[in-house]
Amino acid sequence: MQLLRHTLVHRMPLYVFLGVLFLVGVVFGALMVNALTLEQQQELGRYLNNFFVSVGQDGGAADPTLTKFWEIASLHLKWAALIWICGLSVIGLPGILVLNFLKGVLIGFSVGFVVGQYSWRGLLFALVSVAPHNAVVIPVLLVCSVAAMTFSIQMIKDRMLLTRRPSGFVKPFVSYAGLTAVMMLLLLGSASFETWVTPVMMRWVTPLLTSAGAA
């Protein structure tokens, strides 16, 4: 906890920078919806309609299993692992920025398309299906990203100063790996919510969407 508090307080400029970058990605993803052709929008609309009907009729996504949990968890853990690996190398620093921007694009596109298709009903669906678990996932990935950037920048400084003391490298590396491991545990908790709670919330909302599609 002390390490996390230190990271939050002393790395605030990096948090602000990455937060803005993520928001830019969200806006860019939402604008990408307007770039879709009419045929592409109709195809995605049909897919969503079929998905909502399946959820409303037979539970569809509301029949969670342990396999489903690990599918969701592995997706989040792989994203955090990519950020961690990028932080281990000097050339991986731009990759951290790209991953944060891309995460924003994916969320912005998903929410933007659903809202564009279903108006306030789509916004309601996004609030129950996208927002809850991402309220944990996004801050966790930001913490991982800031830790990765901090470690990578420190490696750059050490190389520029030609400081190659093994003892001076071990402690920052252990702290970096330990913080990432804690964040991954939080991602597992988010995956549990997404697996067993989110589908129930989706079943409450999908009748509104299927009726809108039928209309």
Tab-separated table of N, CA and C in Angstrom, residues 80 83 134-145 180 182-184 186-187:
chain	number	residue	atom	x	y	z
A	80	ALA	N	-2.320	-6.316	-19.170
A	80	ALA	CA	-1.401	-5.854	-18.132
A	80	ALA	C	0.001	-6.416	-18.347
A	83	ILE	N	1.833	-4.424	-20.986
A	83	ILE	CA	2.332	-3.167	-20.420
A	83	ILE	C	3.589	-3.431	-19.596
A	134	ASN	N	-15.017	-1.813	-15.980
A	134	ASN	CA	-13.978	-0.901	-16.443
A	134	ASN	C	-13.657	0.180	-15.417
A	135	ALA	N	-14.563	0.396	-14.459
A	135	ALA	CA	-14.272	1.321	-13.367
A	135	ALA	C	-13.103	0.811	-12.524
A	136	VAL	N	-12.831	-0.483	-12.608
A	136	VAL	CA	-11.674	-1.076	-11.934
A	136	VAL	C	-10.533	-1.295	-12.926
A	137	VAL	N	-10.861	-1.810	-14.099
A	137	VAL	CA	-9.836	-2.172	-15.080
A	137	VAL	C	-9.016	-0.960	-15.516
A	138	ILE	N	-9.692	0.146	-15.845
A	138	ILE	CA	-8.983	1.321	-16.354
A	138	ILE	C	-8.005	1.896	-15.327
A	139	PRO	N	-8.427	2.156	-14.062
A	139	PRO	CA	-7.450	2.638	-13.083
A	139	PRO	C	-6.291	1.662	-12.863
A	140	VAL	N	-6.593	0.361	-12.866
A	140	VAL	CA	-5.538	-0.632	-12.682
A	140	VAL	C	-4.520	-0.559	-13.818
A	141	LEU	N	-5.006	-0.468	-15.037
A	141	LEU	CA	-4.092	-0.380	-16.180
A	141	LEU	C	-3.303	0.926	-16.169
A	142	LEU	N	-3.914	1.997	-15.672
A	142	LEU	CA	-3.187	3.262	-15.542
A	142	LEU	C	-2.054	3.138	-14.530
A	143	VAL	N	-2.338	2.475	-13.403
A	143	VAL	CA	-1.294	2.254	-12.399
A	143	VAL	C	-0.165	1.409	-12.990
A	144	CYS	N	-0.535	0.345	-13.709
A	144	CYS	CA	0.475	-0.504	-14.354
A	144	CYS	C	1.296	0.299	-15.369
A	145	SER	N	0.642	1.163	-16.110
A	145	SER	CA	1.306	1.947	-17.140
A	145	SER	C	2.278	2.953	-16.539
A	180	THR	N	2.790	-4.747	-10.106
A	180	THR	CA	2.047	-5.312	-11.226
A	180	THR	C	1.285	-6.560	-10.803
A	182	VAL	N	0.068	-7.209	-7.817
A	182	VAL	CA	-1.095	-6.773	-7.034
A	182	VAL	C	-2.199	-6.280	-7.957
A	183	MET	N	-1.820	-5.523	-8.970
A	183	MET	CA	-2.801	-5.018	-9.928
A	183	MET	C	-3.486	-6.159	-10.682
A	184	MET	N	-2.730	-7.215	-10.960
A	184	MET	CA	-3.308	-8.368	-11.648
A	184	MET	C	-4.341	-9.076	-10.774
A	186	LEU	N	-6.283	-7.544	-8.712
A	186	LEU	CA	-7.474	-6.704	-8.848
A	186	LEU	C	-8.193	-6.982	-10.164
A	187	LEU	N	-7.423	-7.262	-11.204
A	187	LEU	CA	-8.033	-7.600	-12.493
A	187	LEU	C	-8.801	-8.910	-12.407
